[in-house]
mmCIF file of C-alpha atoms and ligand atoms in Angstrom:
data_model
loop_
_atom_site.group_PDB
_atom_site.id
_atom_site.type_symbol
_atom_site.label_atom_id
_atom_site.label_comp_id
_atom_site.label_asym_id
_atom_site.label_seq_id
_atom_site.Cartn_x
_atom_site.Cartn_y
_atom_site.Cartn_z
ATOM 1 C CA UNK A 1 25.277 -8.275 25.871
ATOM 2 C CA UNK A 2 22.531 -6.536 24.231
ATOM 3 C CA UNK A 3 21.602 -3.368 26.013
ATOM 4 C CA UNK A 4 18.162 -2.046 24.587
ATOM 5 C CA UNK A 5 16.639 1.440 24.077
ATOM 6 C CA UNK A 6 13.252 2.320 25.085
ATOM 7 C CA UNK A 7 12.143 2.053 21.545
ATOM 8 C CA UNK A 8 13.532 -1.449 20.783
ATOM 9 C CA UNK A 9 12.244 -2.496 24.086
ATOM 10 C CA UNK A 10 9.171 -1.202 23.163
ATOM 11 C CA UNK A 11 9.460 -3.268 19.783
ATOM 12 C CA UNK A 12 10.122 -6.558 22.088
ATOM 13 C CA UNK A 13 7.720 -9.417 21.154
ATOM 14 C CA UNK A 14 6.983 -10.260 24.289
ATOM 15 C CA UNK A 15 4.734 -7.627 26.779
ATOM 16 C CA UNK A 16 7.248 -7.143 29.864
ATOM 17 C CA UNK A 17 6.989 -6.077 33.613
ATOM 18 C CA UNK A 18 8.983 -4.738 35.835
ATOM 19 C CA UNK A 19 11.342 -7.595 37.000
ATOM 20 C CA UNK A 20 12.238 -8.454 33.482
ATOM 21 C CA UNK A 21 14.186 -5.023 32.911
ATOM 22 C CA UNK A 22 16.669 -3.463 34.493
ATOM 23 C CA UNK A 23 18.622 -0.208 34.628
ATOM 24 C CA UNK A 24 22.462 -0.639 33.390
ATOM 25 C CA UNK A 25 24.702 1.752 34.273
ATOM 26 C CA UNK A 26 26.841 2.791 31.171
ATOM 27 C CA UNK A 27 28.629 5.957 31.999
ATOM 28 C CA UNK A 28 31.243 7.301 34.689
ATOM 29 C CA UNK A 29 29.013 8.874 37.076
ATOM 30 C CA UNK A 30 29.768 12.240 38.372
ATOM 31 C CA UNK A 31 27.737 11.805 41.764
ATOM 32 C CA UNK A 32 29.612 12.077 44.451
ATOM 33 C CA UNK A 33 26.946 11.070 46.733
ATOM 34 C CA UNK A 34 23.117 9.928 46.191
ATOM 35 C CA UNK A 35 22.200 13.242 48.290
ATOM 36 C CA UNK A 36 23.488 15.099 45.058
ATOM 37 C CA UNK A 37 20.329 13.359 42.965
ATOM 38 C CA UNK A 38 17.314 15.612 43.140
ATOM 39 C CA UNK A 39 14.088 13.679 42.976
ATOM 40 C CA UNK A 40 12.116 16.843 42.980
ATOM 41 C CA UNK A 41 9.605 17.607 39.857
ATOM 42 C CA UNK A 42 6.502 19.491 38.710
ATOM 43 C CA UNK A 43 3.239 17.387 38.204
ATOM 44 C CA UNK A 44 0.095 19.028 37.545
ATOM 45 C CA UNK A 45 1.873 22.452 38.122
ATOM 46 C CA UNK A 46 2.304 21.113 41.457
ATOM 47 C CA UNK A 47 6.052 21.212 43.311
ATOM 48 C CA UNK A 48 6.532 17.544 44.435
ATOM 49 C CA UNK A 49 10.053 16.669 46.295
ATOM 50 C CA UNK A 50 9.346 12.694 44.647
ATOM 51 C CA UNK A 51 6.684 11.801 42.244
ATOM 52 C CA UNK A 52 5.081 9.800 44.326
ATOM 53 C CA UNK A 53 1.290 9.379 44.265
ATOM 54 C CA UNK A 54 -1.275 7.504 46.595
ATOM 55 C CA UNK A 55 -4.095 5.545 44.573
ATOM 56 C CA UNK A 56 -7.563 6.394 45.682
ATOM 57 C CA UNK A 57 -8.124 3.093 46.980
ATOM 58 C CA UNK A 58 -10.217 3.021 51.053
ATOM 59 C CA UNK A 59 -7.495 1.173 52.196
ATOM 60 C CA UNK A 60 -5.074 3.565 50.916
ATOM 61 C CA UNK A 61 -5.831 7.330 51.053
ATOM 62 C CA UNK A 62 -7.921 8.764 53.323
ATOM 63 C CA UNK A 63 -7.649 12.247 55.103
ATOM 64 C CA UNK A 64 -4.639 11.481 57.199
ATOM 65 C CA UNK A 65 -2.826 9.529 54.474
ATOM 66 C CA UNK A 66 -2.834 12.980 52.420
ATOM 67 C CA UNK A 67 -1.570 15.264 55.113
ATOM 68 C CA UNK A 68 1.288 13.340 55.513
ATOM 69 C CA UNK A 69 2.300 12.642 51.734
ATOM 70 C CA UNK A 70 1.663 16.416 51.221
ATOM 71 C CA UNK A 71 4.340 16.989 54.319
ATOM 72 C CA UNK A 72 6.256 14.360 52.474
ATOM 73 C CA UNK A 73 6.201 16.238 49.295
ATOM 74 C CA UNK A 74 4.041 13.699 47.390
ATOM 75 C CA UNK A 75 0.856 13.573 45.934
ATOM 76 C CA UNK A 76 -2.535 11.797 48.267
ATOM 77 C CA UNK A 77 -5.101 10.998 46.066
ATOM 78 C CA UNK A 78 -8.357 11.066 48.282
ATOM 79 C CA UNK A 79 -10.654 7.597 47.852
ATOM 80 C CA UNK A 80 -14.023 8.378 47.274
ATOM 81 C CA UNK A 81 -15.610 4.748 48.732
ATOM 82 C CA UNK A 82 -15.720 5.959 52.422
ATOM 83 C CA UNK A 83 -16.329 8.903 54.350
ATOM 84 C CA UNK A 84 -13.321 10.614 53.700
ATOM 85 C CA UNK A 85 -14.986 12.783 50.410
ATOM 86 C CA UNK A 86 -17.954 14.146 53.106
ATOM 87 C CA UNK A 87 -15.256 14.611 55.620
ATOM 88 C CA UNK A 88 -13.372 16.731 53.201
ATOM 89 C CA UNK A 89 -16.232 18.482 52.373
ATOM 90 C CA UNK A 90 -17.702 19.596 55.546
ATOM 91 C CA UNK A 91 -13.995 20.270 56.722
ATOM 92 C CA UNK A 92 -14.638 18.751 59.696
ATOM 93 C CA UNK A 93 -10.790 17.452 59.903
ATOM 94 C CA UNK A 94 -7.817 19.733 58.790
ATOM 95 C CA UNK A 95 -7.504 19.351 55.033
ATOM 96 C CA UNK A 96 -4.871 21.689 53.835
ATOM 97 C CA UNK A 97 -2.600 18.542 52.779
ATOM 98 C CA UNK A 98 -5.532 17.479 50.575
ATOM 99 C CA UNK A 99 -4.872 18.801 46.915
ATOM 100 C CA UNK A 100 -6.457 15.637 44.868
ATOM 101 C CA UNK A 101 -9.691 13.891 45.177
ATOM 102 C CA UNK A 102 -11.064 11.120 43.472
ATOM 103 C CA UNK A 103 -14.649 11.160 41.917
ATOM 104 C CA UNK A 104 -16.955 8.628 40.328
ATOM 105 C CA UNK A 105 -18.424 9.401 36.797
ATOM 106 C CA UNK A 106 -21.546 9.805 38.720
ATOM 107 C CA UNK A 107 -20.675 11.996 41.275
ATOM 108 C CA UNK A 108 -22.890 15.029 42.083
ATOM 109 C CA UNK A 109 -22.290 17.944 40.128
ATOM 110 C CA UNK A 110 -22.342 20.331 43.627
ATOM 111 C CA UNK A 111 -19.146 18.442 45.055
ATOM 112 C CA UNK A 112 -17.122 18.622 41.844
ATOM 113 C CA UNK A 113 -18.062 21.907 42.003
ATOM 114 C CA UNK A 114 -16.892 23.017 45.491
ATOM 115 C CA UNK A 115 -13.885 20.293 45.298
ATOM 116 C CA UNK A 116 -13.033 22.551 41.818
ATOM 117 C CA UNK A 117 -13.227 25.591 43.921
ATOM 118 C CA UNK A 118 -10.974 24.567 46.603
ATOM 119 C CA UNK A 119 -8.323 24.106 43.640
ATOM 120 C CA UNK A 120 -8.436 20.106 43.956
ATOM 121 C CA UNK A 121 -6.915 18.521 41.316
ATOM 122 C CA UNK A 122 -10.027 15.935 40.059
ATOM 123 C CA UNK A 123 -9.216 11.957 39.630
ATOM 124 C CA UNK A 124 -11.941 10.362 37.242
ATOM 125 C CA UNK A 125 -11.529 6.991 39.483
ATOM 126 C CA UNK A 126 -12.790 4.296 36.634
ATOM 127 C CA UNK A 127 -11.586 0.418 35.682
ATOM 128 C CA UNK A 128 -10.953 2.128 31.956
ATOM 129 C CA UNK A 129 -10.804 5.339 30.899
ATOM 130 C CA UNK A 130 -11.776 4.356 27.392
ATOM 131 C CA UNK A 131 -15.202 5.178 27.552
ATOM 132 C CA UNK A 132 -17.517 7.725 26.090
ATOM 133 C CA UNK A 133 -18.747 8.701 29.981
ATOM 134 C CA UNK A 134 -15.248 9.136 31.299
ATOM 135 C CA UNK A 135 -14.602 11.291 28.091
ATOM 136 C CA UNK A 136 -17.400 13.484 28.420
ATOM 137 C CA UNK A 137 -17.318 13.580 32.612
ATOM 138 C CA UNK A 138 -14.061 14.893 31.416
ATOM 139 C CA UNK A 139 -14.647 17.496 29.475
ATOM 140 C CA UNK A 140 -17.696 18.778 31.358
ATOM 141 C CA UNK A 141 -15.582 19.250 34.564
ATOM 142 C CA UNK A 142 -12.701 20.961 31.755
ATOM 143 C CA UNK A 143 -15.318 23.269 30.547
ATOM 144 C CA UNK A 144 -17.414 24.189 33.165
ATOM 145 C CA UNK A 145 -14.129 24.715 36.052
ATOM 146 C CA UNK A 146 -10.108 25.653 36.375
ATOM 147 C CA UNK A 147 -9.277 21.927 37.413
ATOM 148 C CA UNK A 148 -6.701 19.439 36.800
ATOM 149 C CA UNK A 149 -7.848 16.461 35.780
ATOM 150 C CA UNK A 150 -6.631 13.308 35.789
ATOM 151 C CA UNK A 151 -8.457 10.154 34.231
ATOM 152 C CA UNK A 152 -7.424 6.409 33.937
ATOM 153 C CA UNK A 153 -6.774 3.518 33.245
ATOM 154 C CA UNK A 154 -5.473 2.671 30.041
ATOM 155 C CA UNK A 155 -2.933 0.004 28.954
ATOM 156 C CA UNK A 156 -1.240 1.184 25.643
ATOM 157 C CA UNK A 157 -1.451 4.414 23.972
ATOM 158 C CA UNK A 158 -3.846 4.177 20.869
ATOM 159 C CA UNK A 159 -6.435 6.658 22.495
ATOM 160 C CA UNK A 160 -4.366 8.746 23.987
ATOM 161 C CA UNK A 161 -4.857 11.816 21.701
ATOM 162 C CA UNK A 162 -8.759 11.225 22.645
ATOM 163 C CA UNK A 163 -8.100 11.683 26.343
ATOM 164 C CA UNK A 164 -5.839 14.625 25.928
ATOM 165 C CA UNK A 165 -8.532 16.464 23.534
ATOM 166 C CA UNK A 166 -11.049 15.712 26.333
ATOM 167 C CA UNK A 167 -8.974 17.830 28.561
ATOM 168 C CA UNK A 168 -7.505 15.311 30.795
ATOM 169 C CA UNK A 169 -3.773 16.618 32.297
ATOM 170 C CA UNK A 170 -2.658 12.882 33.276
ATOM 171 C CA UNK A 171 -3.471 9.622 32.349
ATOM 172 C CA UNK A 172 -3.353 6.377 35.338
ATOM 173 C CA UNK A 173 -1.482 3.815 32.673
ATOM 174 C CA UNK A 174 -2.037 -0.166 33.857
ATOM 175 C CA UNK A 175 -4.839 -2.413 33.322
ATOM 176 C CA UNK A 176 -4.270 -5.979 35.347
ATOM 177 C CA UNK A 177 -0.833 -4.586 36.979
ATOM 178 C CA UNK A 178 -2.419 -4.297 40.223
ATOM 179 C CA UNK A 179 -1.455 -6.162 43.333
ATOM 180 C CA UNK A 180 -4.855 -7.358 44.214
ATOM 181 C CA UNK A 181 -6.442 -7.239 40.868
ATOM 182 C CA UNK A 182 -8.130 -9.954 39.308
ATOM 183 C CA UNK A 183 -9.119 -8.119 36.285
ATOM 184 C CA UNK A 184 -6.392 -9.882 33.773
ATOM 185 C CA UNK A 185 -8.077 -13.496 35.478
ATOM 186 C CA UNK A 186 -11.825 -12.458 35.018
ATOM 187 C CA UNK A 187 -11.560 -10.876 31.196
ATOM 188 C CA UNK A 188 -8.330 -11.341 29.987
ATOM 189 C CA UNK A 189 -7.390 -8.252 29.592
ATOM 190 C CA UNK A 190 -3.997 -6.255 30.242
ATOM 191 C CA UNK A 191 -0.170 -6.030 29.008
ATOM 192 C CA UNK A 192 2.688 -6.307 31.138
ATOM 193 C CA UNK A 193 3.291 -2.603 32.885
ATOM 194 C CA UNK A 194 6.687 -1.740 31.190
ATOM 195 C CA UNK A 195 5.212 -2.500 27.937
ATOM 196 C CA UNK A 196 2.078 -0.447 28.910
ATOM 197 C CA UNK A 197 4.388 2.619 29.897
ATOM 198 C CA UNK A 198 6.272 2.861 26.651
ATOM 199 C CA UNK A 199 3.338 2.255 24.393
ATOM 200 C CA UNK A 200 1.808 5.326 26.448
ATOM 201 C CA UNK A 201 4.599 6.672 26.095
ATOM 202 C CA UNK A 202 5.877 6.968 22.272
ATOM 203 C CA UNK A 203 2.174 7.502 21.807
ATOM 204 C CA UNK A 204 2.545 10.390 23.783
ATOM 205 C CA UNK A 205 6.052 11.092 22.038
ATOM 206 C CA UNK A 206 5.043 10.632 18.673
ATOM 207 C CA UNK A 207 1.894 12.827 18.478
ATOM 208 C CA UNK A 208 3.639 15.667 20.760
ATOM 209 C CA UNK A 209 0.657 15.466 23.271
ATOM 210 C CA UNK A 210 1.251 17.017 26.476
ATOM 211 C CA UNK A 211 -0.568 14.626 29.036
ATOM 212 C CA UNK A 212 1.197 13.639 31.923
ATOM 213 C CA UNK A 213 1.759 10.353 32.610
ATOM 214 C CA UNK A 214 1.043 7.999 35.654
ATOM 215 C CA UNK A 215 2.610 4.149 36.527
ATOM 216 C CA UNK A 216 0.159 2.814 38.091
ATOM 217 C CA UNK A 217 -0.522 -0.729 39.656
ATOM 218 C CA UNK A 218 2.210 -3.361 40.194
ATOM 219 C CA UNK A 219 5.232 -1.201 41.546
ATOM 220 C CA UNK A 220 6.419 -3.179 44.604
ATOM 221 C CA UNK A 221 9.723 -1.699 45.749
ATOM 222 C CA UNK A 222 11.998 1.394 45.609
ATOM 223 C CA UNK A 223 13.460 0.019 42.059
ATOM 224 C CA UNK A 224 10.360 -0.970 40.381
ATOM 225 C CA UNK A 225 9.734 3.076 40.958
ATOM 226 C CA UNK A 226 13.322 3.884 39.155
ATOM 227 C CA UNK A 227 12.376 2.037 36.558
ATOM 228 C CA UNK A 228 8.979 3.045 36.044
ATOM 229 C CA UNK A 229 10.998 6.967 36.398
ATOM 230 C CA UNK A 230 13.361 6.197 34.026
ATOM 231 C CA UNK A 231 11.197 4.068 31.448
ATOM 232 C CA UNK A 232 9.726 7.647 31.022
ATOM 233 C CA UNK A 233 6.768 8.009 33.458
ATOM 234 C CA UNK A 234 6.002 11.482 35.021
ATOM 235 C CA UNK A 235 5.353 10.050 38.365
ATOM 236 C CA UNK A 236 4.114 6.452 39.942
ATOM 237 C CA UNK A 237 0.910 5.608 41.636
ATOM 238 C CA UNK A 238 0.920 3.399 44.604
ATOM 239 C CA UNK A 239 -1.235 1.375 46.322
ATOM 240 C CA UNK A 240 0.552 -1.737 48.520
ATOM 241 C CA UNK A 241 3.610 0.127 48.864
ATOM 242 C CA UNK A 242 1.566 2.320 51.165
ATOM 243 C CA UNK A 243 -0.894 0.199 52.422
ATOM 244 C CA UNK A 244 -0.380 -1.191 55.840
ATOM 245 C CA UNK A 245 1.199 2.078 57.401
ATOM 246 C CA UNK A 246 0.022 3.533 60.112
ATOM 247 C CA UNK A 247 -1.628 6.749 58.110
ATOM 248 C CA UNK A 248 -3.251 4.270 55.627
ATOM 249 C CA UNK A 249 -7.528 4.252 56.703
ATOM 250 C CA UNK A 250 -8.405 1.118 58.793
ATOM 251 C CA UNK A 251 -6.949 -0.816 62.284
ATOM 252 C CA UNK A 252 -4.360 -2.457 62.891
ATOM 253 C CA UNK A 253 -5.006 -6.298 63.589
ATOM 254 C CA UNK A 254 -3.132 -8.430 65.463
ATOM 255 C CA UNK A 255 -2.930 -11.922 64.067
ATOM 256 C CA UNK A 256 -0.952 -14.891 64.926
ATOM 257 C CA UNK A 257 1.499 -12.357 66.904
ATOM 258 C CA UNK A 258 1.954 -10.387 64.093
ATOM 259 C CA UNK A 259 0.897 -6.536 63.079
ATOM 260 C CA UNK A 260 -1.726 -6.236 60.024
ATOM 261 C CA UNK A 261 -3.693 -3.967 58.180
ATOM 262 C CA UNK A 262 -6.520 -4.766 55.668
ATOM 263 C CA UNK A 263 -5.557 -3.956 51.936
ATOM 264 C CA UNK A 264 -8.162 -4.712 49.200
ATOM 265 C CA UNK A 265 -8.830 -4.113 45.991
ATOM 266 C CA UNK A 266 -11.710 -0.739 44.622
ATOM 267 C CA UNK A 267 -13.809 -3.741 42.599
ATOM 268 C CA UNK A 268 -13.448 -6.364 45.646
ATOM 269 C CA UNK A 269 -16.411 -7.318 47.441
ATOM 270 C CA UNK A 270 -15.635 -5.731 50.529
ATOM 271 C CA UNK A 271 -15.533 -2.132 48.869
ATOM 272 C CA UNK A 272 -18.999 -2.956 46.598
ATOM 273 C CA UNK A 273 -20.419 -4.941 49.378
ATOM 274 C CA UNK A 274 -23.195 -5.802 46.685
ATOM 275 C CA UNK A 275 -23.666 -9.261 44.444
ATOM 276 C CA UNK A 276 -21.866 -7.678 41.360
ATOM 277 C CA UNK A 277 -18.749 -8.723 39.208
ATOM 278 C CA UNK A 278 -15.564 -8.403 41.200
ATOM 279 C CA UNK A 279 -13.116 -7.748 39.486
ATOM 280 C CA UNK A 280 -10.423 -7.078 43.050
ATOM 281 C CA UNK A 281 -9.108 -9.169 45.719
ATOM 282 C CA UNK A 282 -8.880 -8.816 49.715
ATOM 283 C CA UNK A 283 -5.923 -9.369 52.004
ATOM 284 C CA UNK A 284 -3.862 -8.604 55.004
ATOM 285 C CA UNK A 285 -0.618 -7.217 54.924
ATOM 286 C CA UNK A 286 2.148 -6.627 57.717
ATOM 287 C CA UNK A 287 2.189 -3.521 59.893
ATOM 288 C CA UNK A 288 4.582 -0.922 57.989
ATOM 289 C CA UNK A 289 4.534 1.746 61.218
ATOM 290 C CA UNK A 290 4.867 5.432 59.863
ATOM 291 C CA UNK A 291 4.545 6.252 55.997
ATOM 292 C CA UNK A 292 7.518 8.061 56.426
ATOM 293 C CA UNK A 293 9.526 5.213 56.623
ATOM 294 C CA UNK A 294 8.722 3.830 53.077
ATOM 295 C CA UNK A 295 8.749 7.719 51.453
ATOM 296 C CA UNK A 296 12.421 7.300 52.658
ATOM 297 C CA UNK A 297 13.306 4.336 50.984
ATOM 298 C CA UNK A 298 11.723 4.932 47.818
ATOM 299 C CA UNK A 299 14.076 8.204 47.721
ATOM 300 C CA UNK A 300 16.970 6.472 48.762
ATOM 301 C CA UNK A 301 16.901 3.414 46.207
ATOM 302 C CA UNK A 302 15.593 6.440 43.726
ATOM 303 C CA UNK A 303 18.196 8.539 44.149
ATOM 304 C CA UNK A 304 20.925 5.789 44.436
ATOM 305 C CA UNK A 305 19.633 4.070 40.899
ATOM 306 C CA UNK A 306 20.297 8.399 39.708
ATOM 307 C CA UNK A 307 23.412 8.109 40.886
ATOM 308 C CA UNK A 308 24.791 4.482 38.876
ATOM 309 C CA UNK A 309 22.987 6.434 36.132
ATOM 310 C CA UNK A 310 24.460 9.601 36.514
ATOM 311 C CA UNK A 311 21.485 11.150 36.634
ATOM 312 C CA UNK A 312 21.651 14.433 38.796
ATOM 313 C CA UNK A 313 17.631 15.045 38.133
ATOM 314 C CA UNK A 314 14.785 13.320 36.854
ATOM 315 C CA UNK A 315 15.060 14.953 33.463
ATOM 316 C CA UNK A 316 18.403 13.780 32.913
ATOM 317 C CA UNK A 317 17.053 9.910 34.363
ATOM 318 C CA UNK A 318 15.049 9.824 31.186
ATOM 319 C CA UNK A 319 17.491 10.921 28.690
ATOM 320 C CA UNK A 320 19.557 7.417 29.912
ATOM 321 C CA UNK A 321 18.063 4.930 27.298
ATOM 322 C CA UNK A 322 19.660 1.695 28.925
ATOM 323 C CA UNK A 323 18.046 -1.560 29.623
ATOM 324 C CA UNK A 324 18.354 -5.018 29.904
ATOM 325 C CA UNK A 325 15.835 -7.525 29.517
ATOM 326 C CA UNK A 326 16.667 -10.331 32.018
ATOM 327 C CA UNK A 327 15.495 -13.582 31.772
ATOM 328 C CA UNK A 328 14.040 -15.919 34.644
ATOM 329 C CA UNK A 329 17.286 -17.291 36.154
ATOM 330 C CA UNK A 330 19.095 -13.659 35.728
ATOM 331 C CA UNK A 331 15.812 -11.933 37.453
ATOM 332 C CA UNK A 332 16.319 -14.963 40.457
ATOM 333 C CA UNK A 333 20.100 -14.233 40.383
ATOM 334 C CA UNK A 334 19.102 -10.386 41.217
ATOM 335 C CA UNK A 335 17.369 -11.770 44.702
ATOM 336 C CA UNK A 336 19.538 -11.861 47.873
ATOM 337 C CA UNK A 337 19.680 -15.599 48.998
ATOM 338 C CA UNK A 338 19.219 -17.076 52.422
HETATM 339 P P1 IMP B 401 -0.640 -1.872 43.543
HETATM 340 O O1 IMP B 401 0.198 -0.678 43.878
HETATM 341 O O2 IMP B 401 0.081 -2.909 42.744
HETATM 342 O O3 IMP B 401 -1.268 -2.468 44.773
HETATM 343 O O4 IMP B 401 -1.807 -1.356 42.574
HETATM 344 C C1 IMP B 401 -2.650 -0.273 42.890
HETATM 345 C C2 IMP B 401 -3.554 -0.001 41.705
HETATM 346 O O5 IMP B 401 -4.411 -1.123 41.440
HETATM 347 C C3 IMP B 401 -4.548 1.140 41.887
HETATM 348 O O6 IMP B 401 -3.973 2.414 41.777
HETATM 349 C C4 IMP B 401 -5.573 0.844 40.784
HETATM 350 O O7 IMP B 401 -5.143 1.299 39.527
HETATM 351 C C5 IMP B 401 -5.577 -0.684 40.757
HETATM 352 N N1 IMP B 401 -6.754 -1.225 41.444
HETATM 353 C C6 IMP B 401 -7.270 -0.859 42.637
HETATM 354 N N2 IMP B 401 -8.325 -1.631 42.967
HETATM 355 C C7 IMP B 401 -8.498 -2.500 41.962
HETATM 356 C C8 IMP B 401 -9.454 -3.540 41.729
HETATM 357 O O8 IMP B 401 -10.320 -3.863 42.543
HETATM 358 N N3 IMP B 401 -9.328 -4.191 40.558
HETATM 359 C C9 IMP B 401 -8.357 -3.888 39.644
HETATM 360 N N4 IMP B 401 -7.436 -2.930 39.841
HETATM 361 C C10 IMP B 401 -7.510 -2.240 40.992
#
């Protein structure tokens, strides 16, 4: 069997996504049990029990969705489509579980200001970070206040010494990964999301930047989030895994007697509500009850995948350099069967 190293399965011919790794276990673990794995890190000079970050998306993040990731020990990234930005801002709900909002590169200068002031950590929300107005919104907000910023997307690492010299702390890496986005279908653009992670990666690696770095779009379970952890990500960015829970914004539906809630894409229609290119899709998806629940099993699978790796802390995750590349009938032989 050939087990790979993040640099040969960065060399790989073919772009890859999550299910066509996987972690192998090549050492005698010394974890007793998976409590022993500690999930905990610093991003953004922030204390977070799991790197686990909400994506701005209305669907997604809205007031209530970052109390309860903060409580959780993640990171809710606040949408800026509806009300929840003005809510914020005239603290008319309790908002000390809200440490990072996202902002349009058109955003008022007087509410990047206060958010800056409150210590928010700032999100440039854009389709592609590559762009001369994402660069400069960047380094405005750099120069003019003491905030984090984080900007994004990108999908491999060839301007990431351009970002960091803007200012920007972290980088959102995946262009096409997401769930309900159609951007790959309508322009053709994107890379599988492993293959985006370790180009950002030995870009990041090989010119000793110090950017930290986000896996964001396509992560649909517990071990797509080891992997993404392990691959060499700083933390993930989710969007369906945490849609559909009771603190994500919108009501639940009933529907041929079953439990939904609304997820959709930033670019869909229903977000733009205007005649312009679309570039995101809308759906339902089943009732998930508390967020709690999935926050759980992410840090279960996480800290079980630690312990087959022998990996007592996240730092130690990444210094495993063990892969396999599956192909189509070994990725089906991975599924439980009926
Ligand atoms: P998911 O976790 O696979 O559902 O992906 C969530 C990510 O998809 C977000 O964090 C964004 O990066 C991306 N995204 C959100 N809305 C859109 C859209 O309308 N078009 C393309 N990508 C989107």
């Amino acid at each position: 069997m050939k087990i790979y190293s993040r640099e040969e399965l960065n060399e790989y011919f073919l772009s890859l996504t999550f299910d066509d790794i996987s972690l192998i276990p090549t050492e005698i673990s010394g974890i007793k049990s998976r409590t022993e794995a500690n999930t905990q890190t610093i991003f953004l000079e922030r204390e977070l029990a799991l790197p686990v970050i909400s994506s701005p998306m209305d669907t997604v993040t809205g007031i209530e969705m970052s109390n309860e990731l903060d409580k959780l020990g993640c990171l809710g990234v606040l949408n800026r489509f509806d009300s929840s930005l003005e809510k914020l801002l005239s603290a008319e709900e309790g908002t000390e579980g809200v440490h990072a909002v996202s902002v349009g590169v058109n955003t008022e200068e007087r509410i990047i200001e206060k958010l800056s002031s409150q210590g928010m950590i700032i999100c440039i929300d854009t389709a592609n970070a590559n762009n001369t107005k994402v660069l400069s919104k960047c380094e405005e907000i750099k120069k003019k206040y003491n905030a984090k910023v984080i900007v994004g997307n990108i999908a491999c690492g060839s301007t990431l010494r351009d970002l960091e010299n803007s200012g920007a702390d972290a980088v959102r890496i995946g262009i096409g990964g997401g769930s309900v986005c159609t951007t790959s279908i309508q322009t053709g653009i994107g890379i599988g999301q492993v293959s985006s992670i370790l180009d950002v990666y030995f870009a990041k690696q090989k010119e000793g930047l110090k950017i930290e770095l986000i896996a964001d779009g396509g992560i649909k379970n517990p071990g797509d989030v080891a992997k993404a952890l392990a691959l060499g990500a700083d933390a993930v960015m989710l969007g369906r895994m945490l849609a559909g829970t009771f603190e994500a914004p919108g009501e639940v539906i009933k529907y041929n007697d079953q439990l939904w809630k609304k997820y959709r894409g930033s670019a869909s229609f229903g977000v733009k509500m205007k005649n312009e290119f679309i570039e995101g899709e809308e759906t339902m998806i089943p009732y998930k009850g508390h967020v709690v629940n999935v926050i759980n099993a992410i840090s279960d699978g996480l800290r079980s995948a630690m312990s087959y790796m022998n990996s007592f802390n996240l730092d130690e995750l990444k210094e495993k350099n063990t892969f396999a590349v599956l192909s189509n009938s070994s990725y089906l032989e991975r599924l439980p069967k009926k």
